[in-house]
């Protein structure tokens, strides 16, 4: 199992899922702001969108750190 988790293919899969999450987060934020505006009642949608974008950023940083030679 350790070899699978440390493989480059697994890292690419994780960064791909993170990128998809970031795109979905950006779409969520855009559609929420376009339809509701900046209102407190839409706070859960803002938090969800920002969390998905943050997930994509974290996965990208992990991928970049894993590819750097030690």
PDB file of C-alpha atoms in Angstrom:
ATOM      1  CA  UNK A   1       0.000   0.000   0.000  1.00  0.00           C
ATOM      2  CA  UNK A   2       2.872   2.402   0.751  1.00  0.00           C
ATOM      3  CA  UNK A   3       4.208   2.057  -2.767  1.00  0.00           C
ATOM      4  CA  UNK A   4       0.852   3.019  -4.234  1.00  0.00           C
ATOM      5  CA  UNK A   5       0.482   6.079  -2.015  1.00  0.00           C
ATOM      6  CA  UNK A   6       4.013   7.252  -2.843  1.00  0.00           C
ATOM      7  CA  UNK A   7       3.678   6.715  -6.591  1.00  0.00           C
ATOM      8  CA  UNK A   8       3.621   9.574  -9.062  1.00  0.00           C
ATOM      9  CA  UNK A   9       0.402   8.315 -10.652  1.00  0.00           C
ATOM     10  CA  UNK A  10      -1.391   8.549  -7.314  1.00  0.00           C
ATOM     11  CA  UNK A  11      -0.074  12.087  -6.828  1.00  0.00           C
ATOM     12  CA  UNK A  12      -1.288  13.072 -10.301  1.00  0.00           C
ATOM     13  CA  UNK A  13      -4.707  11.599  -9.550  1.00  0.00           C
ATOM     14  CA  UNK A  14      -4.923  13.569  -6.303  1.00  0.00           C
ATOM     15  CA  UNK A  15      -3.935  16.821  -8.012  1.00  0.00           C
ATOM     16  CA  UNK A  16      -6.491  16.141 -10.744  1.00  0.00           C
ATOM     17  CA  UNK A  17      -9.243  15.644  -8.191  1.00  0.00           C
ATOM     18  CA  UNK A  18      -8.063  18.799  -6.411  1.00  0.00           C
ATOM     19  CA  UNK A  19      -8.194  20.764  -9.660  1.00  0.00           C
ATOM     20  CA  UNK A  20     -11.714  19.528 -10.325  1.00  0.00           C
ATOM     21  CA  UNK A  21     -12.709  20.546  -6.797  1.00  0.00           C
ATOM     22  CA  UNK A  22     -11.207  24.015  -7.297  1.00  0.00           C
ATOM     23  CA  UNK A  23     -13.144  24.466 -10.526  1.00  0.00           C
ATOM     24  CA  UNK A  24     -16.373  23.376  -8.833  1.00  0.00           C
ATOM     25  CA  UNK A  25     -15.644  25.785  -5.980  1.00  0.00           C
ATOM     26  CA  UNK A  26     -15.110  28.665  -8.386  1.00  0.00           C
ATOM     27  CA  UNK A  27     -18.344  27.812 -10.194  1.00  0.00           C
ATOM     28  CA  UNK A  28     -20.203  27.641  -6.871  1.00  0.00           C
ATOM     29  CA  UNK A  29     -18.909  31.042  -5.824  1.00  0.00           C
ATOM     30  CA  UNK A  30     -19.644  32.620  -9.196  1.00  0.00           C
ATOM     31  CA  UNK A  31     -23.193  31.278  -9.442  1.00  0.00           C
ATOM     32  CA  UNK A  32     -23.978  32.182  -5.845  1.00  0.00           C
ATOM     33  CA  UNK A  33     -22.720  35.724  -6.190  1.00  0.00           C
ATOM     34  CA  UNK A  34     -24.478  36.110  -9.547  1.00  0.00           C
ATOM     35  CA  UNK A  35     -27.828  34.917  -8.238  1.00  0.00           C
ATOM     36  CA  UNK A  36     -27.912  36.069  -4.608  1.00  0.00           C
ATOM     37  CA  UNK A  37     -25.172  38.637  -4.317  1.00  0.00           C
ATOM     38  CA  UNK A  38     -23.117  39.192  -1.198  1.00  0.00           C
ATOM     39  CA  UNK A  39     -25.722  38.379   1.443  1.00  0.00           C
ATOM     40  CA  UNK A  40     -25.268  36.654   4.764  1.00  0.00           C
ATOM     41  CA  UNK A  41     -27.912  34.051   3.900  1.00  0.00           C
ATOM     42  CA  UNK A  42     -25.580  32.577   1.283  1.00  0.00           C
ATOM     43  CA  UNK A  43     -22.673  32.141   3.713  1.00  0.00           C
ATOM     44  CA  UNK A  44     -22.671  28.309   3.515  1.00  0.00           C
ATOM     45  CA  UNK A  45     -22.268  28.487  -0.263  1.00  0.00           C
ATOM     46  CA  UNK A  46     -19.380  30.939   0.085  1.00  0.00           C
ATOM     47  CA  UNK A  47     -17.673  28.729   2.646  1.00  0.00           C
ATOM     48  CA  UNK A  48     -18.154  25.633   0.475  1.00  0.00           C
ATOM     49  CA  UNK A  49     -16.770  27.361  -2.603  1.00  0.00           C
ATOM     50  CA  UNK A  50     -13.741  28.685  -0.755  1.00  0.00           C
ATOM     51  CA  UNK A  51     -13.115  25.299   0.881  1.00  0.00           C
ATOM     52  CA  UNK A  52     -13.126  23.550  -2.493  1.00  0.00           C
ATOM     53  CA  UNK A  53     -10.714  26.111  -3.901  1.00  0.00           C
ATOM     54  CA  UNK A  54      -8.480  25.671  -0.845  1.00  0.00           C
ATOM     55  CA  UNK A  55      -8.535  21.890  -1.377  1.00  0.00           C
ATOM     56  CA  UNK A  56      -7.284  22.385  -4.917  1.00  0.00           C
ATOM     57  CA  UNK A  57      -4.498  24.678  -3.713  1.00  0.00           C
ATOM     58  CA  UNK A  58      -3.420  22.235  -1.003  1.00  0.00           C
ATOM     59  CA  UNK A  59      -3.354  19.311  -3.431  1.00  0.00           C
ATOM     60  CA  UNK A  60      -1.302  21.352  -5.915  1.00  0.00           C
ATOM     61  CA  UNK A  61       1.197  22.301  -3.187  1.00  0.00           C
ATOM     62  CA  UNK A  62       1.482  18.660  -2.079  1.00  0.00           C
ATOM     63  CA  UNK A  63       2.094  17.593  -5.669  1.00  0.00           C
ATOM     64  CA  UNK A  64       4.790  20.212  -6.167  1.00  0.00           C
ATOM     65  CA  UNK A  65       6.482  19.290  -2.884  1.00  0.00           C
ATOM     66  CA  UNK A  66       6.459  15.591  -3.769  1.00  0.00           C
ATOM     67  CA  UNK A  67       8.095  16.204  -7.146  1.00  0.00           C
ATOM     68  CA  UNK A  68      10.997  18.265  -5.787  1.00  0.00           C
ATOM     69  CA  UNK A  69      14.206  16.277  -5.500  1.00  0.00           C
ATOM     70  CA  UNK A  70      15.404  15.770  -1.931  1.00  0.00           C
TER      71      UNK A  70
END
